[in-house]
JSON list of C-alpha atoms in Angstrom, two decimals:
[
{"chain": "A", "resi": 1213, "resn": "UNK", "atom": "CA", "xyz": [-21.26, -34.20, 22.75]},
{"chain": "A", "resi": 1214, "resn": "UNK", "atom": "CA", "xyz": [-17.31, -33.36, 23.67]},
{"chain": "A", "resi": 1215, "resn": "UNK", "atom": "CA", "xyz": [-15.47, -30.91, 21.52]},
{"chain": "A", "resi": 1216, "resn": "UNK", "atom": "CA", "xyz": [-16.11, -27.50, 20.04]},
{"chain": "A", "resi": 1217, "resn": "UNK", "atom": "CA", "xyz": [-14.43, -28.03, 16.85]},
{"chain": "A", "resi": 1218, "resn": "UNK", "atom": "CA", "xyz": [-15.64, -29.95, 13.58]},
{"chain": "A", "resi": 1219, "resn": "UNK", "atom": "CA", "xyz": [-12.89, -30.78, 10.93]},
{"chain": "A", "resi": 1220, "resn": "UNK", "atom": "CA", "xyz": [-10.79, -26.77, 10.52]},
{"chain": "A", "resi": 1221, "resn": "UNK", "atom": "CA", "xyz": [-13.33, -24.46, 12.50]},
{"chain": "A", "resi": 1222, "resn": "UNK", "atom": "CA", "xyz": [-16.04, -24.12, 15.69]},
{"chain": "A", "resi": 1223, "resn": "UNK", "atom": "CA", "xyz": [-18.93, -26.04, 15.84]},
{"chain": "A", "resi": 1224, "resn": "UNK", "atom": "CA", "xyz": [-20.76, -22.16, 15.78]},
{"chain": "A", "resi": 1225, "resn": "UNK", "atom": "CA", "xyz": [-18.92, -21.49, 12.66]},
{"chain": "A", "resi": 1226, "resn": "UNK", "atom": "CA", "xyz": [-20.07, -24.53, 11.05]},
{"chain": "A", "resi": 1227, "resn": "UNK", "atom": "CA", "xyz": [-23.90, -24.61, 11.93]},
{"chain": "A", "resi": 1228, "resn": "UNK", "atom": "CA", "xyz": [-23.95, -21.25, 10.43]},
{"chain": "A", "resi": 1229, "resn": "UNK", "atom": "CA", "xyz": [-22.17, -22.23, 7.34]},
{"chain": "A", "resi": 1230, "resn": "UNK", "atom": "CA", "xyz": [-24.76, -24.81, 6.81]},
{"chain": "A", "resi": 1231, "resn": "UNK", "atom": "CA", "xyz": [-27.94, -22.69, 7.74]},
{"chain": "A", "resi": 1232, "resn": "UNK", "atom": "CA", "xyz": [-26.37, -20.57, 5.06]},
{"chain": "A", "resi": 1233, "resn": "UNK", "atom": "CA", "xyz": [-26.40, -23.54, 2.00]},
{"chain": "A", "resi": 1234, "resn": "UNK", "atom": "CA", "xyz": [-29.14, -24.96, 3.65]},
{"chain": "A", "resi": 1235, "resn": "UNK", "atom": "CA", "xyz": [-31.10, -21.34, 3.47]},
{"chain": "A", "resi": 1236, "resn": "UNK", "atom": "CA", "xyz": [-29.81, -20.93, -0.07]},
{"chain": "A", "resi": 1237, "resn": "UNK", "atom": "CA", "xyz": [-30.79, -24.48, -1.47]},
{"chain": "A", "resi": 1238, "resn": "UNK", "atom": "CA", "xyz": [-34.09, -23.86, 0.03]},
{"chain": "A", "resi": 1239, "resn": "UNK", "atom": "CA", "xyz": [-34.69, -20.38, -1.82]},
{"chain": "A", "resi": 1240, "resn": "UNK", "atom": "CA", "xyz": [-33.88, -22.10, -4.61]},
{"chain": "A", "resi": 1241, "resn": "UNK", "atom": "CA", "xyz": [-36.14, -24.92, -4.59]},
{"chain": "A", "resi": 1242, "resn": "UNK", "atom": "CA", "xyz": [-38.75, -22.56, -3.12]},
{"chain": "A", "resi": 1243, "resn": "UNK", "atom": "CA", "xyz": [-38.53, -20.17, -6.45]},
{"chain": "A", "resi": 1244, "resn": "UNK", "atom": "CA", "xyz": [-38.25, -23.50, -8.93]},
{"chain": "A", "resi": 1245, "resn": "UNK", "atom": "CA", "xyz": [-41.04, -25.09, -7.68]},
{"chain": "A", "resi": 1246, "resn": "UNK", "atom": "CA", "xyz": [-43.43, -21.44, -7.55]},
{"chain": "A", "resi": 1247, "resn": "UNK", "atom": "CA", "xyz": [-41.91, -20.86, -11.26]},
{"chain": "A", "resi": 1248, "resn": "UNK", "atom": "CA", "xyz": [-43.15, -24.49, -12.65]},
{"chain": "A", "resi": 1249, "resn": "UNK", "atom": "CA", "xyz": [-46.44, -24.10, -11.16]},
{"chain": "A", "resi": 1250, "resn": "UNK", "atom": "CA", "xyz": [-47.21, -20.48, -12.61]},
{"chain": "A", "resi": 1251, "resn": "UNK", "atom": "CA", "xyz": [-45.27, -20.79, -15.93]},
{"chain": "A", "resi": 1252, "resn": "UNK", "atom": "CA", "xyz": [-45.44, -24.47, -16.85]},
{"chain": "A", "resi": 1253, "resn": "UNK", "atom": "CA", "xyz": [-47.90, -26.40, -14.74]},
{"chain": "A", "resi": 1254, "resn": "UNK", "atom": "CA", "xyz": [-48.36, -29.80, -16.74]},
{"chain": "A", "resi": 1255, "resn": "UNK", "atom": "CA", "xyz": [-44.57, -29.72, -16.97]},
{"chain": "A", "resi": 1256, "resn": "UNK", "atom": "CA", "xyz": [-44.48, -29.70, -12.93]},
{"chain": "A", "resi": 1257, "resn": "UNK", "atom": "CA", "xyz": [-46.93, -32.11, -12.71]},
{"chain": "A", "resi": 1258, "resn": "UNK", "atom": "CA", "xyz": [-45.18, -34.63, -14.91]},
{"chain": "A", "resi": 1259, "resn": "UNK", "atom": "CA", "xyz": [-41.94, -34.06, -13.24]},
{"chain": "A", "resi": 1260, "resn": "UNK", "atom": "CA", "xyz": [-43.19, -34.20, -9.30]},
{"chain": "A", "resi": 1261, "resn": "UNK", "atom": "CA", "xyz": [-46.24, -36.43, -9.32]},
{"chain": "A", "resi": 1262, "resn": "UNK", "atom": "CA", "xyz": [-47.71, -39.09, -10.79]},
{"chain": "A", "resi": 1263, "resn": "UNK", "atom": "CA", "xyz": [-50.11, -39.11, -13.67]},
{"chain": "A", "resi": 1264, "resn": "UNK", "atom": "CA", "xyz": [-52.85, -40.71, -11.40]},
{"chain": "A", "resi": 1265, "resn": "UNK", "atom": "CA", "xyz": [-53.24, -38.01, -8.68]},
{"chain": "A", "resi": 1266, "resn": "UNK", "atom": "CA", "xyz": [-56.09, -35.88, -8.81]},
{"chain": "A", "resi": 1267, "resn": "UNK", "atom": "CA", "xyz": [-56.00, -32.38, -8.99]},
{"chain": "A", "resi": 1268, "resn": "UNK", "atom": "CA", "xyz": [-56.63, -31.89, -5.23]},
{"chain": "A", "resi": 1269, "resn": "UNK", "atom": "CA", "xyz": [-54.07, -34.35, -4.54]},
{"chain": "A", "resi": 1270, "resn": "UNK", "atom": "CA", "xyz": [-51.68, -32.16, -6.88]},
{"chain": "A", "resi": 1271, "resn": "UNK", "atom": "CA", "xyz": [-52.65, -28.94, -4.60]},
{"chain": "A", "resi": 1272, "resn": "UNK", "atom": "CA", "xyz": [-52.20, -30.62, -1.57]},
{"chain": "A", "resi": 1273, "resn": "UNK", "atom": "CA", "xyz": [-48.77, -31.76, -2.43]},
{"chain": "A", "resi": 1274, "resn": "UNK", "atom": "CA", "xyz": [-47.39, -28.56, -3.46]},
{"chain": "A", "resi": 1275, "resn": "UNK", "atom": "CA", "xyz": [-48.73, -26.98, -0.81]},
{"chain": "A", "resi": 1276, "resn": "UNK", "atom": "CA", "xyz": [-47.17, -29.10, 1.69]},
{"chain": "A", "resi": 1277, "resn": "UNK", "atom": "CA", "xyz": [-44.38, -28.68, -0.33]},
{"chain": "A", "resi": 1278, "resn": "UNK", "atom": "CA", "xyz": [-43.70, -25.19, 0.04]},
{"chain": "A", "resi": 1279, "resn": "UNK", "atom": "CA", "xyz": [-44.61, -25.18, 3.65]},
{"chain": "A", "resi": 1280, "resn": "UNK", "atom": "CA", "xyz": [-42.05, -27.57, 4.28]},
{"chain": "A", "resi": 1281, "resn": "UNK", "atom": "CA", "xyz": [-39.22, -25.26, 2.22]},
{"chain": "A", "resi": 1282, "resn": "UNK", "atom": "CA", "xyz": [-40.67, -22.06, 4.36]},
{"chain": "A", "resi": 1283, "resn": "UNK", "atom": "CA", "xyz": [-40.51, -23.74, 7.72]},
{"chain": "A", "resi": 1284, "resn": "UNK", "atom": "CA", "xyz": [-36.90, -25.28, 6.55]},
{"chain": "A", "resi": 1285, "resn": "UNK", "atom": "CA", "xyz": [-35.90, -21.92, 5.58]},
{"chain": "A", "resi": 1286, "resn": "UNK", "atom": "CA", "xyz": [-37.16, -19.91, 8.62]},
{"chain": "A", "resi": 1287, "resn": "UNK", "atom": "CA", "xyz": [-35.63, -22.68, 10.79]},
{"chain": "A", "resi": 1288, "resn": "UNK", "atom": "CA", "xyz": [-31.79, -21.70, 8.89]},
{"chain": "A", "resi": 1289, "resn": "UNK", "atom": "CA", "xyz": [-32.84, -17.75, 9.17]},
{"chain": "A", "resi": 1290, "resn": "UNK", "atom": "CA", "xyz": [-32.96, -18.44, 13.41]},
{"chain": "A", "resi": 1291, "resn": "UNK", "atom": "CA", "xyz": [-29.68, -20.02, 13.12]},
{"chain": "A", "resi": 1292, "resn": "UNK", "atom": "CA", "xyz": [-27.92, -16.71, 12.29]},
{"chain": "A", "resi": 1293, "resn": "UNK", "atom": "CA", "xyz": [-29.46, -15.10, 15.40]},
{"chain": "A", "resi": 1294, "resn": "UNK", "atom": "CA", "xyz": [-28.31, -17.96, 18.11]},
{"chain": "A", "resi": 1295, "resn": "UNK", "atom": "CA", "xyz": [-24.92, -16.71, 18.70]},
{"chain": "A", "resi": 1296, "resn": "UNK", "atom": "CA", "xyz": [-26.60, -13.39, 19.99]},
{"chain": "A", "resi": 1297, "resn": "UNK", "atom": "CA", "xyz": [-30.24, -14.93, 21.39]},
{"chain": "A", "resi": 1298, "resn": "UNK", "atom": "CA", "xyz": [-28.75, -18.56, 22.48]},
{"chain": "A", "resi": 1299, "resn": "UNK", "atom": "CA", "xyz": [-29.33, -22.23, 21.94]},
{"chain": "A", "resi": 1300, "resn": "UNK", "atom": "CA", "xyz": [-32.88, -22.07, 21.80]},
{"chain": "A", "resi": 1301, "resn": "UNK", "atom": "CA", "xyz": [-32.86, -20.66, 17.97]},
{"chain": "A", "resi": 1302, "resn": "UNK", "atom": "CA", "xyz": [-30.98, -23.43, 17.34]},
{"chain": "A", "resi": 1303, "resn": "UNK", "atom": "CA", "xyz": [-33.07, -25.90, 18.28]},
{"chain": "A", "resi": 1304, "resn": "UNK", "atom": "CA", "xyz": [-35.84, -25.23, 15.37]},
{"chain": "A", "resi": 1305, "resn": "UNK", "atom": "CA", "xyz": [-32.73, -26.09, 13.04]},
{"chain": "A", "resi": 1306, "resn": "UNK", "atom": "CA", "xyz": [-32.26, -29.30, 14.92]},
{"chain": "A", "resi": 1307, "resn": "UNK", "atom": "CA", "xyz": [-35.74, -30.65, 14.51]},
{"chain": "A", "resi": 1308, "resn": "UNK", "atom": "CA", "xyz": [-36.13, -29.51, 10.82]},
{"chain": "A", "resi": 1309, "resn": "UNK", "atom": "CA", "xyz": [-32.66, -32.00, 10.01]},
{"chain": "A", "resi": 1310, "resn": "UNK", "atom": "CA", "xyz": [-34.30, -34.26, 11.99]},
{"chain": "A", "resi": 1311, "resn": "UNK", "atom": "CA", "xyz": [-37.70, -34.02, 10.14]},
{"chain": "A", "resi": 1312, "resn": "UNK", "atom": "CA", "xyz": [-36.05, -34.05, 6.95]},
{"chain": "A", "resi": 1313, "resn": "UNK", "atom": "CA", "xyz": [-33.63, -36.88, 8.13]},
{"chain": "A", "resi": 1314, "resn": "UNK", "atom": "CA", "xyz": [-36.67, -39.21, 8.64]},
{"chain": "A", "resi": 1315, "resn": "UNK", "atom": "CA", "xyz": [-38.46, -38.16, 5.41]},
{"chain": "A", "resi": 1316, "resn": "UNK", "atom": "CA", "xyz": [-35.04, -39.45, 3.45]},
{"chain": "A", "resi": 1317, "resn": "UNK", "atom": "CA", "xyz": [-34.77, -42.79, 5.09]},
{"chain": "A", "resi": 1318, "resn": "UNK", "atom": "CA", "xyz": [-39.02, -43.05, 5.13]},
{"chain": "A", "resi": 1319, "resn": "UNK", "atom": "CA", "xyz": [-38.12, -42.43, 0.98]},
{"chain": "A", "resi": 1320, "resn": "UNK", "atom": "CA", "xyz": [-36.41, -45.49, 0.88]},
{"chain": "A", "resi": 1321, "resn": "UNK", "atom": "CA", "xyz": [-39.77, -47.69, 1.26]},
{"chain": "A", "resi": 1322, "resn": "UNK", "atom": "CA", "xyz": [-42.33, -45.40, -0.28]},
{"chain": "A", "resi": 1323, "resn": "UNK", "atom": "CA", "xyz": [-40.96, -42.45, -3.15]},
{"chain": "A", "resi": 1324, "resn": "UNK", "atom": "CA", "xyz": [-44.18, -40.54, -1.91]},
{"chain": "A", "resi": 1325, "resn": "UNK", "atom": "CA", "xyz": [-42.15, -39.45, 0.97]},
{"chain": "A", "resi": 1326, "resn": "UNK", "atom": "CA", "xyz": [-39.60, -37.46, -0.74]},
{"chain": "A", "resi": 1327, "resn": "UNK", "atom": "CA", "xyz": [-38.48, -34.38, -0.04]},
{"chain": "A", "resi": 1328, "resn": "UNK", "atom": "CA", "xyz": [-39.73, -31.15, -1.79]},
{"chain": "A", "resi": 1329, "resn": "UNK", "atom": "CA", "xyz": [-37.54, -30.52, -4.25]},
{"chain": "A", "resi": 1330, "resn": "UNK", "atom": "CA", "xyz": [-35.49, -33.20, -4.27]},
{"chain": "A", "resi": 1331, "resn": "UNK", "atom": "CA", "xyz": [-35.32, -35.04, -7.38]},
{"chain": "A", "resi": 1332, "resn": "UNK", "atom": "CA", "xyz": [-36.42, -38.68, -7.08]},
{"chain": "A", "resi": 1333, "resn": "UNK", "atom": "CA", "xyz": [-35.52, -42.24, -9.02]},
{"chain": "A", "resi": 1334, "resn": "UNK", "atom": "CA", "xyz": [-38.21, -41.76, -11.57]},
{"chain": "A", "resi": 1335, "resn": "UNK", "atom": "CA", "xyz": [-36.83, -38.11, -11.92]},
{"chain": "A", "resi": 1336, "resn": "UNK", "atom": "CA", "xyz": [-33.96, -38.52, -12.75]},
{"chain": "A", "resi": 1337, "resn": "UNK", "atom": "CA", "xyz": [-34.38, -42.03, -14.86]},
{"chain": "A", "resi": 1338, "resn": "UNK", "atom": "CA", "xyz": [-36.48, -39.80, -17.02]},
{"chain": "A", "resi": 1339, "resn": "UNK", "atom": "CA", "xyz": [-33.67, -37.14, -17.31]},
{"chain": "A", "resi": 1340, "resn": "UNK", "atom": "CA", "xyz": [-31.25, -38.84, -18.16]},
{"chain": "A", "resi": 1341, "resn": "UNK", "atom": "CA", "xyz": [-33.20, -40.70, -20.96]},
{"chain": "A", "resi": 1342, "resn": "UNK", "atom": "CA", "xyz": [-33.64, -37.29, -22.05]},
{"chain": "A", "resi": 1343, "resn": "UNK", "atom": "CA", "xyz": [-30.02, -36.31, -22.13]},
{"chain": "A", "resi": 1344, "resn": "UNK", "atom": "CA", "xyz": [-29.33, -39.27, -24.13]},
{"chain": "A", "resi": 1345, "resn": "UNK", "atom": "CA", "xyz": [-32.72, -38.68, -26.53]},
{"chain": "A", "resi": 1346, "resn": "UNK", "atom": "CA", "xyz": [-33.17, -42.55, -25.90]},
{"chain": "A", "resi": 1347, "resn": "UNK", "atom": "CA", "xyz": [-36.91, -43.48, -24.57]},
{"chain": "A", "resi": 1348, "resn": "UNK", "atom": "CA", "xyz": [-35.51, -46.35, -23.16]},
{"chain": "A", "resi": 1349, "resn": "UNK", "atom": "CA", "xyz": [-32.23, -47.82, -21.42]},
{"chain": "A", "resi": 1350, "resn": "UNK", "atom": "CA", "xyz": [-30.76, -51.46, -21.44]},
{"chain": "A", "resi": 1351, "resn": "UNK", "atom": "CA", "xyz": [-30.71, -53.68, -18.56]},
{"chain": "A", "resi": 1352, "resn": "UNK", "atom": "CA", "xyz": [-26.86, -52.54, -18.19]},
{"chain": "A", "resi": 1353, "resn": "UNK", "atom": "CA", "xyz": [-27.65, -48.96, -18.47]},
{"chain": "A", "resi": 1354, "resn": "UNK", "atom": "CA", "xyz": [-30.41, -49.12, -15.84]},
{"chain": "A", "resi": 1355, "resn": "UNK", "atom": "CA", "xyz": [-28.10, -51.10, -13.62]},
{"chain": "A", "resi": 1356, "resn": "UNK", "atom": "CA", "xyz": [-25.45, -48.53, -13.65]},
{"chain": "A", "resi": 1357, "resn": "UNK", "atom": "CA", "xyz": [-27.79, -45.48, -12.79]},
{"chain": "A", "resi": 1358, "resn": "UNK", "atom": "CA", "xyz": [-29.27, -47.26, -10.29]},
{"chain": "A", "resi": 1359, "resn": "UNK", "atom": "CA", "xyz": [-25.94, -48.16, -8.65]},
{"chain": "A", "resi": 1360, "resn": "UNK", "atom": "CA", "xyz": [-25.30, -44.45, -9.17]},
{"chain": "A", "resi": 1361, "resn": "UNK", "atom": "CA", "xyz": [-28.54, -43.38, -7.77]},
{"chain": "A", "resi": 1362, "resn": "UNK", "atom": "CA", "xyz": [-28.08, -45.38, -4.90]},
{"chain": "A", "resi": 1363, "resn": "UNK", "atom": "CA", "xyz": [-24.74, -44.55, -3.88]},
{"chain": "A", "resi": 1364, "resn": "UNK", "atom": "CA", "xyz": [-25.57, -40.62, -3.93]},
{"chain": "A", "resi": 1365, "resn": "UNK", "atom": "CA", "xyz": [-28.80, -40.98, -2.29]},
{"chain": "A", "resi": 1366, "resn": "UNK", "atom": "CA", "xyz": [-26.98, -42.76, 0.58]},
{"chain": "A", "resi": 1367, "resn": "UNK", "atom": "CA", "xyz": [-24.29, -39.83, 0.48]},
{"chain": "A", "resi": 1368, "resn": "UNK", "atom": "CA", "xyz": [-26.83, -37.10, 0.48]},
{"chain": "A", "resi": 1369, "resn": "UNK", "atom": "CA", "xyz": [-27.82, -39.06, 3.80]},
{"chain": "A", "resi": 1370, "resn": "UNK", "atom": "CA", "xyz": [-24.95, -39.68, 5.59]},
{"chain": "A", "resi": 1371, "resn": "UNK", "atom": "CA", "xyz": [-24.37, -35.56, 5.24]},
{"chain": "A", "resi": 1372, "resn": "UNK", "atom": "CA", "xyz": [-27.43, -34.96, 6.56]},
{"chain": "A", "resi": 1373, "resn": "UNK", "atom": "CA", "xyz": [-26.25, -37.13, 9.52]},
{"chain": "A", "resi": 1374, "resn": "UNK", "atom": "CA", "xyz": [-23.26, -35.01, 9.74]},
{"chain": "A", "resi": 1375, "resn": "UNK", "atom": "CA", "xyz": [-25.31, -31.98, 9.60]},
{"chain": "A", "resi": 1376, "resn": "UNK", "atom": "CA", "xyz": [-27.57, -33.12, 12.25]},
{"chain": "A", "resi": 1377, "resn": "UNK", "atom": "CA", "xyz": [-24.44, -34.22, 14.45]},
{"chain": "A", "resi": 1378, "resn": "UNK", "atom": "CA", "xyz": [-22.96, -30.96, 13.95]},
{"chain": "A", "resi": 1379, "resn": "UNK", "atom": "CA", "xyz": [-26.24, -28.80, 15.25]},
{"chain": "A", "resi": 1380, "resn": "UNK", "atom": "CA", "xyz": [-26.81, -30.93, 17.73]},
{"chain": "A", "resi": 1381, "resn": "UNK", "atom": "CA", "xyz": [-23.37, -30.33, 19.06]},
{"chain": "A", "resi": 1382, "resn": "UNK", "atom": "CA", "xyz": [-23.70, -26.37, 18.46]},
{"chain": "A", "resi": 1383, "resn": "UNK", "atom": "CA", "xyz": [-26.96, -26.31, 20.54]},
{"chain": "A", "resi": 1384, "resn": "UNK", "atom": "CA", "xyz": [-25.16, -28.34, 23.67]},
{"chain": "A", "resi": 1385, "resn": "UNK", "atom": "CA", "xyz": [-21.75, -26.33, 23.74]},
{"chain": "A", "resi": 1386, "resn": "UNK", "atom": "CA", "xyz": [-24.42, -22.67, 23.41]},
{"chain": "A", "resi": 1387, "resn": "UNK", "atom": "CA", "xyz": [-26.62, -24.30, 25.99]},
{"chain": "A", "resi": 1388, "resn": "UNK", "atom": "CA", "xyz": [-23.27, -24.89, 28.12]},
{"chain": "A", "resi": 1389, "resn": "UNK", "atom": "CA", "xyz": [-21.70, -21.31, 27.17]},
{"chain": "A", "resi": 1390, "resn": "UNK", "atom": "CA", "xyz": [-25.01, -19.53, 28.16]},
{"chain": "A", "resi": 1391, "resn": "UNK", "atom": "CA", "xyz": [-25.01, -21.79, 31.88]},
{"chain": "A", "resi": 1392, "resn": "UNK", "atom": "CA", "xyz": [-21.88, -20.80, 32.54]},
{"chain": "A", "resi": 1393, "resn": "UNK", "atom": "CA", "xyz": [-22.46, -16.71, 31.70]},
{"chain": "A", "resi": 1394, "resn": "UNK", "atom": "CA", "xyz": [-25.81, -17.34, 33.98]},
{"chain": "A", "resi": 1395, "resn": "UNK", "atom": "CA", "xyz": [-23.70, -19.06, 36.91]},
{"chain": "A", "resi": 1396, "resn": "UNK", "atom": "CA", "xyz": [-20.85, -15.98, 36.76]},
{"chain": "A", "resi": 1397, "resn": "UNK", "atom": "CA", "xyz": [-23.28, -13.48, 37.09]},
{"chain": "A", "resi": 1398, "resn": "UNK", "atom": "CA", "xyz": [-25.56, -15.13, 39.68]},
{"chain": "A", "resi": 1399, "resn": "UNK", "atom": "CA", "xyz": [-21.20, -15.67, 41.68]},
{"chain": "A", "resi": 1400, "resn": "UNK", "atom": "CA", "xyz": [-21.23, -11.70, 41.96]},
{"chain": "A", "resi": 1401, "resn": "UNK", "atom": "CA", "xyz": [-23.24, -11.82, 44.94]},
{"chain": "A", "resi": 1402, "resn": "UNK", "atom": "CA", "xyz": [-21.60, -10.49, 49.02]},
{"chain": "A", "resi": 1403, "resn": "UNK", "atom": "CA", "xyz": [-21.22, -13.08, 51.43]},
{"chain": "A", "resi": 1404, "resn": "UNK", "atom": "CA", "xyz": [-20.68, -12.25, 54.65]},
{"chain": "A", "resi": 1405, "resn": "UNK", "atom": "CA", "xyz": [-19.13, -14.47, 57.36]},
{"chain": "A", "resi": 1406, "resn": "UNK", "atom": "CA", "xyz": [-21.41, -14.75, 60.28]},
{"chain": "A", "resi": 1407, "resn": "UNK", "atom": "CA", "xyz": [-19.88, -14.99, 63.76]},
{"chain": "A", "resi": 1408, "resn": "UNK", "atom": "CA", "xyz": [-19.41, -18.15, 65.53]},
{"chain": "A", "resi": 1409, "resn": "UNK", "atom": "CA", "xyz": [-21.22, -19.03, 68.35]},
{"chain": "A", "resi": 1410, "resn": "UNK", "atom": "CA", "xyz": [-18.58, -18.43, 71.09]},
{"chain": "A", "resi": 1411, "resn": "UNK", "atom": "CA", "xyz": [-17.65, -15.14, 69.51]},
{"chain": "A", "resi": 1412, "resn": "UNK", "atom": "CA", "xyz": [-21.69, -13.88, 69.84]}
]
């Protein structure tokens, strides 16, 4: 984990710019999922679970839901702090891309391990039937969205890889700054030369 600078600015500067959209997109999918439950309910349950689940299923899900957003969000709020408190309230952001990391690649076998608020293959297959007031798509239609599909999914990924990469490495060069401030004030100390033994 060499190097304190990602791309045009500090590693620092750059976990805080993605706390930031990361605290933001979170909000957001926090107050869009809350909305859809109190205004519009079936329409929430069409669009984020399956016909088949039972209500308590449907609870349960939401509620994990927006525990996951809150813990993802508080995790970005410590972020802002770690330049002052030190790499330790970075580390909550760490495990959270980590978390979330697993959940996308854990997607890719089962869709029941999406993330909240992110919008899955069935999602979007049904809005963009909508968009084009079709109730179905061709072979060659379905072909190209999936292609689509695929190739942002795997992009949405690979950034948070890079996000991951780029915590990671503002949590070792804080963890390093803070050592060294530790080892400069603990320097400050008198020594004093004893005599040698013929001079005693």
């Amino acid at each position: 984990m060499s190097g304190t600078r990602i791309l045009c600015c500090h590693v620092t500067t750059a976990t805080l710019s993605f706390a930031v959209l990361y605290l933001i997109g979170n909000v957001l999918k926090l107050v869009n999922i809350i909305l859809m439950v109190s205004l519009d309910k079936e329409a929430f349950s069409v669009t984020y679970h399956e016909a088949k689940a039972t209500r308590g299923q449907r609870v349960f899900d939401i509620s994990t839901n927006i525990l996951m957003l809150v813990l993802m969000s508080i995790s970005a709020v410590l972020v802002l702090f770690s330049k002052r408190k030190g790499p330790m309230f970075v580390l909550p952001f760490v495990l959270m891309m980590f978390v979330e990391l697993s959940l996308s690649f854990l997607y890719l076998f089962d869709g029941a391990w999406g993330l909240p608020g992110t919008p899955n293959y069935r999602d979007m297959l049904q809005f963009v039937k909508s968009v084009r007031r079709v109730d179905s798509l061709n072979e060659e239609e379905i072909g190209h969205f999936t292609m689509s599909y695929s190739v942002l999914y795997m992009l949405f990924v690979l950034l948070k890889v890079y996000v991951l990469h780029v915590s990671m490495r503002c949590f070792y060069f804080l963890k390093a700054e803070s050592m060294a401030a530790v080892s400069v004030d603990t320097g400050n100390t008198v020594t004093v030369k004893l005599p040698s033994y013929d001079e005693a």
